[in-house]
Structures are given as structure tokens and as C-alpha cells.
Tab-separated table of C-alpha atoms in Angstrom:
chain	number	residue	atom	x	y	z
A	1	MET	CA	0.000	0.000	0.000
A	2	LEU	CA	1.201	3.510	-0.814
A	3	ASP	CA	1.695	6.005	1.962
A	4	VAL	CA	0.337	8.807	-0.213
A	5	LEU	CA	-1.355	8.944	-3.600
A	6	VAL	CA	-1.278	12.333	-5.297
A	7	VAL	CA	-3.913	12.966	-7.959
A	8	GLY	CA	-2.609	15.445	-10.520
A	9	ALA	CA	0.926	16.266	-11.696
A	10	GLY	CA	0.622	20.033	-11.825
A	11	LEU	CA	2.906	22.209	-9.723
A	12	ALA	CA	0.922	21.688	-6.502
A	13	GLY	CA	0.828	17.911	-6.801
A	14	LEU	CA	4.467	17.596	-7.828
A	15	THR	CA	5.581	19.836	-4.961
A	16	ALA	CA	3.624	17.804	-2.410
A	17	ALA	CA	4.992	14.549	-3.817
A	18	ARG	CA	8.554	15.887	-3.851
A	19	VAL	CA	8.429	17.023	-0.219
A	20	LEU	CA	6.876	13.746	0.934
A	21	THR	CA	9.249	11.579	-1.113
A	22	ARG	CA	12.254	13.407	0.334
A	23	ALA	CA	10.815	12.761	3.800
A	24	GLY	CA	10.890	9.017	3.105
A	25	ARG	CA	7.212	8.450	2.330
A	26	ARG	CA	6.152	6.008	-0.416
A	27	VAL	CA	4.357	8.290	-2.879
A	28	ARG	CA	2.914	7.964	-6.345
A	29	VAL	CA	1.461	10.673	-8.582
A	30	LEU	CA	-1.255	9.857	-11.113
A	31	GLU	CA	-1.823	12.290	-13.975
A	32	ALA	CA	-4.702	11.975	-16.442
A	33	ALA	CA	-2.860	13.769	-19.241
A	34	GLU	CA	0.085	12.341	-21.133
A	35	GLN	CA	2.439	15.005	-19.797
A	36	ILE	CA	3.122	16.577	-16.428
A	37	GLY	CA	2.902	20.247	-15.489
A	38	GLY	CA	-0.777	21.054	-15.935
A	39	ARG	CA	-0.874	24.470	-17.623
A	40	VAL	CA	2.907	24.829	-17.348
A	41	THR	CA	3.948	23.047	-20.533
A	42	THR	CA	6.302	23.582	-23.463
A	43	ARG	CA	6.048	22.300	-27.041
A	44	GLU	CA	8.405	22.014	-29.979
A	45	VAL	CA	6.890	23.135	-33.288
A	46	ASP	CA	9.022	23.267	-36.457
A	47	GLY	CA	12.143	23.895	-34.407
A	48	PHE	CA	10.532	26.618	-32.251
A	49	THR	CA	10.290	26.156	-28.481
A	50	LEU	CA	6.847	27.400	-27.451
A	51	ASP	CA	5.353	27.677	-23.983
A	52	ALA	CA	1.604	27.048	-23.798
A	53	GLY	CA	0.271	30.549	-23.349
A	54	TYR	CA	2.376	33.532	-22.359
A	55	GLN	CA	3.916	32.557	-19.036
A	56	VAL	CA	6.825	33.875	-16.983
A	57	LEU	CA	8.310	32.982	-13.615
A	58	PHE	CA	8.674	35.488	-10.785
A	59	PRO	CA	11.927	34.297	-9.140
A	60	ALA	CA	11.187	36.288	-5.967
A	61	TYR	CA	8.241	34.065	-5.059
A	62	PRO	CA	9.212	32.615	-1.647
A	63	ALA	CA	7.867	29.114	-2.342
A	64	VAL	CA	9.719	29.061	-5.655
A	65	ARG	CA	12.969	29.892	-3.874
A	66	ARG	CA	12.371	27.078	-1.378
A	67	GLN	CA	11.474	24.361	-3.856
A	68	LEU	CA	13.318	25.114	-7.096
A	69	ASP	CA	16.984	25.232	-8.003
A	70	LEU	CA	16.848	28.517	-9.903
A	71	ASP	CA	20.426	28.212	-11.119
A	72	ALA	CA	19.648	24.835	-12.701
A	73	LEU	CA	16.666	26.373	-14.521
A	74	ASP	CA	19.121	28.682	-16.329
A	75	LEU	CA	16.765	31.643	-16.056
A	76	VAL	CA	16.881	34.425	-18.620
A	77	PRO	CA	15.559	37.751	-17.270
A	78	VAL	CA	12.678	39.366	-19.117
A	79	PRO	CA	13.299	43.127	-19.445
A	80	SER	CA	11.736	45.041	-16.545
A	81	ALA	CA	9.996	47.439	-18.882
A	82	ALA	CA	7.084	47.523	-21.277
A	83	VAL	CA	6.276	49.329	-24.494
A	84	VAL	CA	2.921	51.051	-24.909
A	85	ARG	CA	1.766	50.484	-28.493
A	86	GLN	CA	-0.699	52.865	-30.137
A	87	GLY	CA	-0.561	52.167	-33.833
A	88	THR	CA	2.972	52.795	-35.069
A	89	ARG	CA	3.774	54.788	-31.935
A	90	ALA	CA	5.824	52.898	-29.314
A	91	GLN	CA	6.611	54.379	-25.891
A	92	VAL	CA	8.927	52.652	-23.411
A	93	LEU	CA	7.984	52.559	-19.729
A	94	GLY	CA	10.413	50.801	-17.444
A	95	ASP	CA	12.366	50.406	-14.262
A	96	PRO	CA	15.670	52.177	-14.978
A	97	LEU	CA	17.341	50.317	-12.094
A	98	ARG	CA	16.696	46.926	-13.730
A	99	ASP	CA	16.589	48.088	-17.345
A	100	PRO	CA	18.905	51.113	-17.656
A	101	ALA	CA	18.295	51.317	-21.405
A	102	SER	CA	14.656	52.142	-20.698
A	103	LEU	CA	15.523	55.386	-18.893
A	104	PRO	CA	15.492	57.806	-21.876
A	105	GLY	CA	12.208	56.437	-23.193
A	106	THR	CA	10.623	56.377	-19.751
A	107	LEU	CA	11.526	60.010	-19.131
A	108	THR	CA	10.051	61.180	-22.449
A	109	ALA	CA	7.071	58.807	-22.722
A	110	ARG	CA	3.785	60.661	-22.811
A	111	ALA	CA	1.681	57.583	-22.095
A	112	LEU	CA	2.143	58.502	-18.412
A	113	THR	CA	2.218	62.039	-17.113
A	114	LEU	CA	5.127	63.243	-15.014
A	115	GLY	CA	2.797	63.041	-12.031
A	116	ASP	CA	2.011	59.404	-12.834
A	117	LYS	CA	5.712	58.552	-13.047
A	118	LEU	CA	6.268	60.126	-9.647
A	119	ARG	CA	3.307	58.200	-8.268
A	120	VAL	CA	4.804	54.919	-9.543
A	121	ALA	CA	8.026	55.737	-7.693
A	122	ARG	CA	6.055	56.612	-4.561
A	123	LEU	CA	4.031	53.404	-4.817
A	124	ALA	CA	7.209	51.342	-5.183
A	125	ALA	CA	8.750	53.000	-2.149
A	126	SER	CA	5.669	52.338	-0.010
A	127	LEU	CA	5.558	48.635	-0.957
A	128	ARG	CA	9.257	47.936	-0.503
A	129	ALA	CA	9.393	48.220	3.290
A	130	PRO	CA	6.847	45.639	4.606
A	131	ALA	CA	7.439	41.895	4.579
A	132	PRO	CA	5.937	40.782	1.236
A	133	HIS	CA	3.357	38.388	2.675
A	134	THR	CA	1.903	41.136	4.892
A	135	LEU	CA	0.782	42.945	1.741
A	136	LEU	CA	-1.883	40.239	1.415
A	137	ASN	CA	-3.471	41.398	4.683
A	138	GLY	CA	-5.543	44.406	5.683
A	139	PRO	CA	-8.555	46.116	4.104
A	140	ASP	CA	-9.236	45.180	0.492
A	141	GLU	CA	-10.736	46.847	-2.574
A	142	THR	CA	-10.436	46.562	-6.336
A	143	THR	CA	-7.074	47.351	-7.878
A	144	GLU	CA	-8.755	50.111	-9.872
A	145	ALA	CA	-10.106	51.763	-6.724
A	146	TYR	CA	-6.716	51.464	-5.059
A	147	LEU	CA	-4.868	53.029	-8.007
A	148	ARG	CA	-7.387	55.847	-8.259
A	149	ARG	CA	-6.851	56.582	-4.568
A	150	GLN	CA	-3.144	56.852	-5.304
A	151	GLY	CA	-4.003	59.582	-7.812
A	152	PHE	CA	-3.175	57.799	-11.062
A	153	SER	CA	-4.658	59.342	-14.175
A	154	GLU	CA	-7.128	57.704	-16.529
A	155	ALA	CA	-4.349	57.513	-19.129
A	156	ALA	CA	-2.105	55.621	-16.711
A	157	LEU	CA	-4.882	53.125	-16.004
A	158	ASP	CA	-5.713	52.600	-19.678
A	159	HIS	CA	-2.236	52.701	-21.213
A	160	PHE	CA	-0.254	50.783	-18.609
A	161	PHE	CA	-2.055	49.200	-15.660
A	162	ARG	CA	-4.945	47.607	-17.572
A	163	PRO	CA	-2.887	45.827	-20.242
A	164	PHE	CA	0.145	45.035	-18.060
A	165	PHE	CA	-1.704	43.661	-15.049
A	166	GLY	CA	-4.454	42.360	-17.318
A	167	GLY	CA	-1.776	40.010	-18.636
A	168	ILE	CA	-1.003	38.849	-15.092
A	169	PHE	CA	-4.562	38.607	-13.738
A	170	LEU	CA	-6.248	37.828	-17.098
A	171	ARG	CA	-8.713	40.692	-16.886
A	172	ARG	CA	-8.247	44.325	-17.896
A	173	ASP	CA	-10.971	45.765	-15.686
A	174	LEU	CA	-8.619	45.955	-12.658
A	175	HIS	CA	-11.288	44.377	-10.459
A	176	THR	CA	-8.739	41.975	-8.962
A	177	SER	CA	-7.973	42.257	-5.246
A	178	ALA	CA	-5.737	45.240	-4.452
A	179	ARG	CA	-3.979	43.122	-1.827
A	180	LEU	CA	-2.933	40.692	-4.548
A	181	PHE	CA	-1.897	43.555	-6.839
A	182	ARG	CA	0.393	44.946	-4.139
A	183	TYR	CA	1.941	41.526	-3.521
A	184	VAL	CA	2.624	40.932	-7.221
A	185	PHE	CA	3.996	44.459	-7.620
A	186	ARG	CA	6.421	43.705	-4.785
A	187	MET	CA	7.460	40.393	-6.346
A	188	LEU	CA	8.265	42.219	-9.579
A	189	MET	CA	10.330	44.772	-7.666
A	190	ASP	CA	12.231	42.095	-5.766
A	191	GLY	CA	13.033	39.728	-8.610
A	192	GLY	CA	11.521	40.820	-11.888
A	193	ALA	CA	10.339	38.144	-14.334
A	194	ALA	CA	12.332	35.433	-16.051
A	195	LEU	CA	12.028	32.462	-18.381
A	196	PRO	CA	13.825	29.105	-18.135
A	197	ARG	CA	16.078	28.881	-21.175
A	198	ALA	CA	14.656	25.484	-22.163
A	199	GLY	CA	11.006	26.486	-21.616
A	200	MET	CA	8.558	26.676	-18.730
A	201	ALA	CA	8.225	22.876	-18.745
A	202	ALA	CA	11.632	22.810	-17.063
A	203	ILE	CA	9.851	23.823	-13.837
A	204	PRO	CA	7.593	20.756	-13.448
A	205	ALA	CA	10.392	18.569	-14.828
A	206	GLN	CA	12.646	19.675	-11.983
A	207	LEU	CA	9.922	19.129	-9.375
A	208	ALA	CA	9.239	15.631	-10.752
A	209	ARG	CA	12.857	14.481	-10.540
A	210	GLY	CA	13.022	11.493	-8.187
A	211	VAL	CA	9.218	11.299	-7.878
A	212	ASP	CA	7.131	8.288	-8.987
A	213	VAL	CA	4.774	9.743	-11.626
A	214	LYS	CA	2.405	7.796	-13.878
A	215	THR	CA	0.814	9.722	-16.757
A	216	GLY	CA	-2.246	8.769	-18.777
A	217	VAL	CA	-4.057	7.433	-15.681
A	218	ARG	CA	-7.316	9.103	-14.669
A	219	VAL	CA	-8.740	8.878	-11.157
A	220	THR	CA	-12.527	8.704	-11.344
A	221	ARG	CA	-13.554	8.106	-7.744
A	222	LEU	CA	-12.197	8.076	-4.195
A	223	LEU	CA	-13.518	5.569	-1.649
A	224	PRO	CA	-12.323	6.303	1.898
A	225	HIS	CA	-12.405	3.490	4.464
A	226	GLY	CA	-11.439	5.557	7.521
A	227	GLN	CA	-13.823	7.300	9.848
A	228	THR	CA	-12.238	10.716	10.406
A	229	PRO	CA	-10.577	13.342	8.179
A	230	GLY	CA	-6.889	12.557	7.743
A	231	SER	CA	-7.281	8.809	8.403
A	232	GLY	CA	-7.087	6.131	5.726
A	233	PRO	CA	-6.898	3.971	3.846
A	234	VAL	CA	-8.471	5.275	0.654
A	235	THR	CA	-9.167	3.335	-2.516
A	236	ALA	CA	-8.727	5.297	-5.735
A	237	VAL	CA	-10.712	4.009	-8.668
A	238	THR	CA	-8.622	4.712	-11.768
A	239	SER	CA	-8.591	3.983	-15.483
A	240	ALA	CA	-5.759	1.507	-14.764
A	241	GLY	CA	-7.455	-0.290	-11.869
A	242	ASP	CA	-7.963	0.323	-8.157
A	243	LEU	CA	-5.126	1.619	-5.977
A	244	ASP	CA	-4.973	1.827	-2.157
A	245	ALA	CA	-3.158	4.487	-0.148
A	246	ARG	CA	-3.126	5.598	3.464
A	247	SER	CA	-3.740	9.187	2.342
A	248	VAL	CA	-4.686	10.929	-0.887
A	249	ILE	CA	-3.853	14.475	-1.986
A	250	VAL	CA	-6.132	15.821	-4.709
A	251	ALA	CA	-4.104	18.308	-6.736
A	252	THR	CA	-6.213	18.800	-9.841
A	253	ASP	CA	-8.007	21.785	-11.324
A	254	PRO	CA	-10.799	23.040	-9.018
A	255	ASP	CA	-13.662	21.561	-11.046
A	256	THR	CA	-12.112	18.081	-11.019
A	257	ALA	CA	-11.227	18.436	-7.345
A	258	GLN	CA	-14.821	19.350	-6.587
A	259	ALA	CA	-16.058	16.284	-8.466
A	260	LEU	CA	-13.658	13.960	-6.619
A	261	THR	CA	-14.052	15.367	-3.103
A	262	GLY	CA	-17.570	16.789	-3.110
A	263	GLU	CA	-16.157	20.005	-1.647
A	264	PRO	CA	-17.293	23.358	-3.148
A	265	VAL	CA	-13.779	24.406	-4.178
A	266	ALA	CA	-14.508	25.917	-7.614
A	267	ARG	CA	-14.091	29.719	-7.623
A	268	GLY	CA	-15.037	30.680	-11.170
A	269	SER	CA	-12.744	30.633	-14.144
A	270	LEU	CA	-10.698	32.957	-16.320
A	271	ASP	CA	-9.513	31.643	-19.671
A	272	SER	CA	-6.782	32.813	-22.009
A	273	THR	CA	-5.662	32.394	-25.595
A	274	SER	CA	-2.240	32.739	-27.167
A	275	LEU	CA	-1.010	32.762	-30.737
A	276	SER	CA	2.560	32.094	-31.849
A	277	TYR	CA	3.975	33.428	-35.104
A	278	ALA	CA	7.214	32.732	-36.964
A	279	ALA	CA	8.761	35.554	-38.978
A	280	PRO	CA	11.502	35.207	-41.607
A	281	ARG	CA	12.687	38.726	-40.842
A	282	ALA	CA	12.457	40.878	-37.743
A	283	LEU	CA	9.514	43.254	-37.766
A	284	ASP	CA	10.636	44.616	-34.393
A	285	HIS	CA	13.892	44.352	-32.429
A	286	GLN	CA	12.100	45.217	-29.192
A	287	PRO	CA	12.649	42.600	-26.418
A	288	ARG	CA	10.244	44.262	-23.989
A	289	LEU	CA	6.609	43.347	-23.436
A	290	LEU	CA	4.289	45.162	-25.856
A	291	LEU	CA	1.095	46.579	-24.315
A	292	ASN	CA	-1.873	47.191	-26.569
A	293	ALA	CA	-3.222	50.585	-25.470
A	294	GLU	CA	-5.960	50.494	-28.112
A	295	GLY	CA	-9.129	48.450	-28.266
A	296	GLY	CA	-9.133	44.990	-29.797
A	297	LEU	CA	-8.369	41.385	-29.060
A	298	ILE	CA	-4.650	41.725	-28.387
A	299	ASN	CA	-3.742	42.425	-24.782
A	300	THR	CA	0.025	41.989	-24.910
A	301	ALA	CA	2.650	40.646	-27.284
A	302	GLN	CA	6.366	39.922	-27.147
A	303	TRP	CA	9.135	39.094	-29.595
A	304	LEU	CA	10.502	36.175	-27.588
A	305	SER	CA	13.261	35.659	-30.147
A	306	GLU	CA	14.738	38.960	-28.913
A	307	VAL	CA	14.849	37.562	-25.363
A	308	LEU	CA	15.723	33.926	-26.131
A	309	PRO	CA	17.151	33.634	-29.657
A	310	GLU	CA	18.140	30.017	-28.973
A	311	ARG	CA	14.459	29.047	-28.879
A	312	VAL	CA	14.061	29.667	-32.617
A	313	PRO	CA	15.751	28.219	-35.727
A	314	ALA	CA	18.608	30.239	-37.194
A	315	GLY	CA	17.419	33.205	-39.213
A	316	GLN	CA	13.885	33.056	-37.765
A	317	HIS	CA	11.994	35.213	-35.272
A	318	LEU	CA	9.171	34.431	-32.819
A	319	LEU	CA	6.234	36.594	-31.798
A	320	THR	CA	3.792	35.526	-29.084
A	321	VAL	CA	0.436	37.304	-28.784
A	322	SER	CA	-1.847	37.075	-25.748
A	323	VAL	CA	-5.623	37.413	-25.914
A	324	LEU	CA	-7.777	37.430	-22.798
A	325	GLY	CA	-10.548	34.881	-22.593
A	326	LEU	CA	-11.673	32.479	-25.301
A	327	PRO	CA	-12.948	34.552	-28.247
A	328	ASP	CA	-16.043	33.129	-29.924
A	329	LEU	CA	-14.182	32.723	-33.203
A	330	ASP	CA	-12.756	29.719	-34.988
A	331	ASP	CA	-8.980	29.592	-35.358
A	332	ALA	CA	-8.956	31.044	-38.858
A	333	ALA	CA	-11.156	34.000	-37.914
A	334	LEU	CA	-9.184	34.637	-34.722
A	335	ASP	CA	-5.915	34.581	-36.651
A	336	THR	CA	-7.311	37.042	-39.193
A	337	ARG	CA	-8.497	39.442	-36.481
A	338	VAL	CA	-5.178	39.353	-34.629
A	339	ARG	CA	-3.211	39.875	-37.838
A	340	GLY	CA	-5.413	42.863	-38.610
A	341	GLU	CA	-4.539	44.415	-35.242
A	342	LEU	CA	-0.842	43.650	-35.696
A	343	SER	CA	-0.914	45.372	-39.070
A	344	ARG	CA	-1.621	48.657	-37.265
A	345	TRP	CA	1.792	48.206	-35.656
A	346	TYR	CA	3.808	46.659	-38.470
A	347	GLY	CA	1.929	47.340	-41.692
A	348	ALA	CA	2.323	44.941	-44.595
A	349	GLY	CA	5.129	43.106	-42.794
A	350	VAL	CA	2.431	41.117	-40.987
A	351	ASP	CA	1.850	39.216	-44.230
A	352	THR	CA	5.217	37.495	-43.725
A	353	LEU	CA	4.142	35.957	-40.402
A	354	ARG	CA	3.508	32.212	-40.322
A	355	THR	CA	1.101	30.901	-37.692
A	356	LEU	CA	2.779	28.236	-35.557
A	357	GLY	CA	-0.111	27.543	-33.248
A	358	ILE	CA	-3.131	28.825	-31.376
A	359	TRP	CA	-3.615	27.685	-27.806
A	360	ARG	CA	-6.875	28.129	-25.925
A	361	ILE	CA	-6.314	27.582	-22.223
A	362	ARG	CA	-9.412	26.860	-20.172
A	363	HIS	CA	-9.279	27.690	-16.487
A	364	ALA	CA	-5.999	29.579	-16.695
A	365	GLN	CA	-6.888	31.247	-13.366
A	366	TYR	CA	-9.762	31.546	-10.953
A	367	LEU	CA	-11.490	34.784	-9.994
A	368	GLN	CA	-9.728	36.836	-7.304
A	369	PRO	CA	-11.930	39.830	-6.461
A	370	PRO	CA	-11.562	41.921	-3.294
A	371	GLU	CA	-11.789	39.821	-0.122
A	372	TYR	CA	-11.556	36.610	-2.148
A	373	ALA	CA	-9.091	35.165	0.371
A	374	ALA	CA	-11.845	34.976	3.007
A	375	THR	CA	-13.700	32.420	0.873
A	376	LEU	CA	-10.787	30.142	-0.030
A	377	PRO	CA	-11.103	26.474	0.905
A	378	GLY	CA	-8.644	24.844	3.283
A	379	HIS	CA	-6.645	21.679	2.671
A	380	ALA	CA	-8.970	19.380	4.615
A	381	THR	CA	-11.933	17.745	2.889
A	382	GLY	CA	-14.943	15.890	4.204
A	383	LEU	CA	-13.496	12.601	2.946
A	384	PRO	CA	-11.406	10.767	5.565
A	385	GLY	CA	-7.807	10.502	4.427
A	386	VAL	CA	-8.207	12.984	1.559
A	387	LEU	CA	-6.537	16.404	1.409
A	388	LEU	CA	-6.594	19.190	-1.166
A	389	ALA	CA	-3.504	20.808	-2.741
A	390	SER	CA	-4.323	23.536	-5.227
A	391	GLU	CA	-3.654	27.184	-5.919
A	392	VAL	CA	-7.327	27.656	-5.042
A	393	THR	CA	-6.272	27.458	-1.384
A	394	SER	CA	-4.003	30.499	-1.793
A	395	MET	CA	-3.668	32.543	-4.994
A	396	SER	CA	-3.827	31.753	-8.691
A	397	SER	CA	-0.120	31.733	-9.446
A	398	ILE	CA	2.992	29.580	-9.344
A	399	GLN	CA	3.497	30.770	-5.764
A	400	GLY	CA	-0.037	29.677	-4.856
A	401	ALA	CA	0.357	26.227	-6.409
A	402	VAL	CA	3.768	25.475	-4.907
A	403	GLU	CA	2.934	26.727	-1.410
A	404	SER	CA	-0.299	24.727	-1.418
A	405	GLY	CA	1.637	21.569	-2.260
A	406	GLU	CA	4.066	22.362	0.557
A	407	LYS	CA	1.260	22.785	3.085
A	408	ALA	CA	-0.563	19.592	2.115
A	409	ALA	CA	2.692	17.700	2.584
A	410	ALA	CA	3.333	19.491	5.886
A	411	ILE	CA	-0.064	18.340	7.201
A	412	LEU	CA	0.758	14.695	6.503
A	413	LEU	CA	4.244	15.063	7.967
A	414	GLY	CA	3.047	16.900	11.074
A	415	ASP	CA	5.369	19.773	10.173
A	416	LEU	CA	4.058	22.605	12.339
A	417	ALA	CA	6.341	25.237	10.798
A	418	GLY	CA	5.167	24.359	7.293
A	419	MET	CA	1.508	24.273	8.314
A	420	SER	CA	1.646	27.662	10.016
A	421	ARG	CA	3.568	29.524	7.307
A	422	PRO	CA	1.499	32.576	6.234
A	423	ARG	CA	0.031	32.706	2.759
A	424	GLY	CA	2.528	34.240	0.365
A	425	ALA	CA	5.488	33.804	2.729
């Protein structure tokens, strides 16, 4: 009999399994898909290395620093600046301390007023002093309300905050929790953003090293035999036969977790879409994130070949475009609409782009409105011997997934320090 069965090989499940395996427990992970990582996956298409969706890692996340060997990931920093695109006009807005080359453009950019630039500096100074996890506490409101109270102009909201943080929270309305906004802002200040040289799939691959993982096996039902929460054994009914374990950690997406445990863990869903394009010649030598300050489907875009040229074949270039939600268009119509918007930036050069792939990612995040943390489920479930490990217990992010896996493992190990660690710490 296994000590622990983990259902799901996303970041939460792999983290829990890794911690427990290192503690000497007999653990197995079952994953319904044919690959590990959940949404954090990488594909090879015609010699291009493509992450599923536009994803980056925030190296300052505390749980990431505890569980990952960042040096082994061979991280490549993403420039700590963005470019506001309005037709052919491109204005750089950046952090001159991390991206010194952005200083001239930042000083002259008219997308933000001088007052807005001073307010950004003031905001950064106010968020640098507290311990990062404490920024998740206190009164809450929408990010929009918070930024308006700081005095930011309508132009600052529309040209920078909506597209930039829309790409992080998958909604441009800035209705995400201001507590979460402040925490993410601090993480960006402390460590910026980065990409593993080999692709985001290097993250789950590292977590899975030394862990017993079986892919292509779906768990359809859990049958506890114990009488109290935390006691086993539990029989897992799977597509490969029944399997017994003293404890089970359910580390799937919230909808699947709800179906397996009967717990109301689903918290709504935000979807995303990304399109990858190959270009035979560079239409833009800009490595920074491109923010669409106009209306349309495009939220952000980036020439990843300018950041990671080794991810593309020699003489080729790679553009990734992010669209919020799942547009009600077939792939051909979506591609046509996005190309039409890109043509406002690059003119006829868009005709040289070759579509490498379109990825529609369902349940990329869950909803995180003000005070959402008060409604989050815990790790315990009503099924004896069954625990939950999911970002839905914390925040919809790599930090949330990894720390949730840590805490589920800590519960089974009786690790009081791990169990009592504050959210985001």
C-alpha cells in the first residue's frame, strides 16, 4: 500500500509529492494527461520552443525559492519594462534600475504624465518596506479603486495598468484584489520576471525528478475506508485499476477536485488564448513586453526571439500574442483578427508571419476579487484521508500552487512550521 497517492501532476501535486518523497514516504502521482505540469507546458513546433500561453516565472516568489533550483533552470531575465503600443507609436515605460536602457524612453514617454511617473516611484517605495506576505493582509478593494486613490490618471490606467496587469490577472478591468496587486507588484520589484532557457516545462520537470509519476491514468472516484478526516486507507478508482493508499492528496483543477471530493472548491474561471507566429525577418527588435493601449483582441505581445534567440531556428523570429478569454471565433477567424490588429503596428510586414499555433487555455486562473481570500477552501476535505492541494487554497499563481503543495505535505508530515507559514510567505 502507498503512503500517499497524489492525484494530478501540476505544480501543486508535484511539490507535495517531492516534499513527501524526500521525507521518506512512499508516494505515487497519477496524472490523467500524457504530460506533467498542468498548464505549465512547453512544445516544440518546427524547431521553435513554445510555452503554452504567455507565461513567466517570478523568481522572488518565496515558495519558488524554497522548492526550485533557480540556477539549474538557467533563467533568462525578461526586461523590466514595457512598451505602450498605439498604432505605429511605441513608448517605453520601465524600471531604470533593472533596465537602464529604458531610462530615456521612460523620461520622455507621454503615455504617463510626469505626475504618474512620480506616483509609480512613490508606490514602489511604499511597498518595498513591509514583509511581502503582509501585503496580502488588511482592508481590500479593487485594484482600480486602489490606483485611483493613489491619484493615477485615466491615461495611466488605460495605457499601462490595464494591459500590463491584465496580462497577469487575465482581466483588464482591474477588479482583482488590491492586496494581490500589491503583492505581485512587490514580487516584480524584488526579482523581476524570467524564463527558463529550455522552456517553462523545465519547472515541473525539476519538481518531478526522483518522484514516482504515472501519466495517462485518470482517477474517477475516491472511496475512503477511515472514519475521520486525515485517516485512511483510501481506494482510488482509476482507469488503470484500483489503488490503495493511506492518504490521498487531490491536486487537480478546481472543477475536477470538486467532483472527486464533493467540496465546493470551484471559484469561477478565467480563460486565455495565445497565438505564436514565426517571422523570416524581424519586424521589431524590441525585447520588452508590448502593451496594446488600443481596443481589440490583443492584450500583450512579445518578440521572444529577442529575449531567447536560442528558442528559434537560425534566421527566424518568434512573436507571441496574448488574448484574454476564449474569443467566440474559430482559429482562422481569430488569426485574421489578430493579424489585422498587428498590421496597425507593423503594416504589410504582418503578411510574412507564419502561424505556428493557437492555444486556448481553459481555467488559466480563478477569480480573485476583493476579499476573495476569506472564501478560499482549506486543505482538509470531508473525505477521511483525503486532502486538497491547489492554488485555489491560496492565490492563482505559481506561488499559490507550490505553497499549497508544501502545506498539504506538511499536514501529513506533522510539520508545524510548514503548516503555520502565512500565505505568500
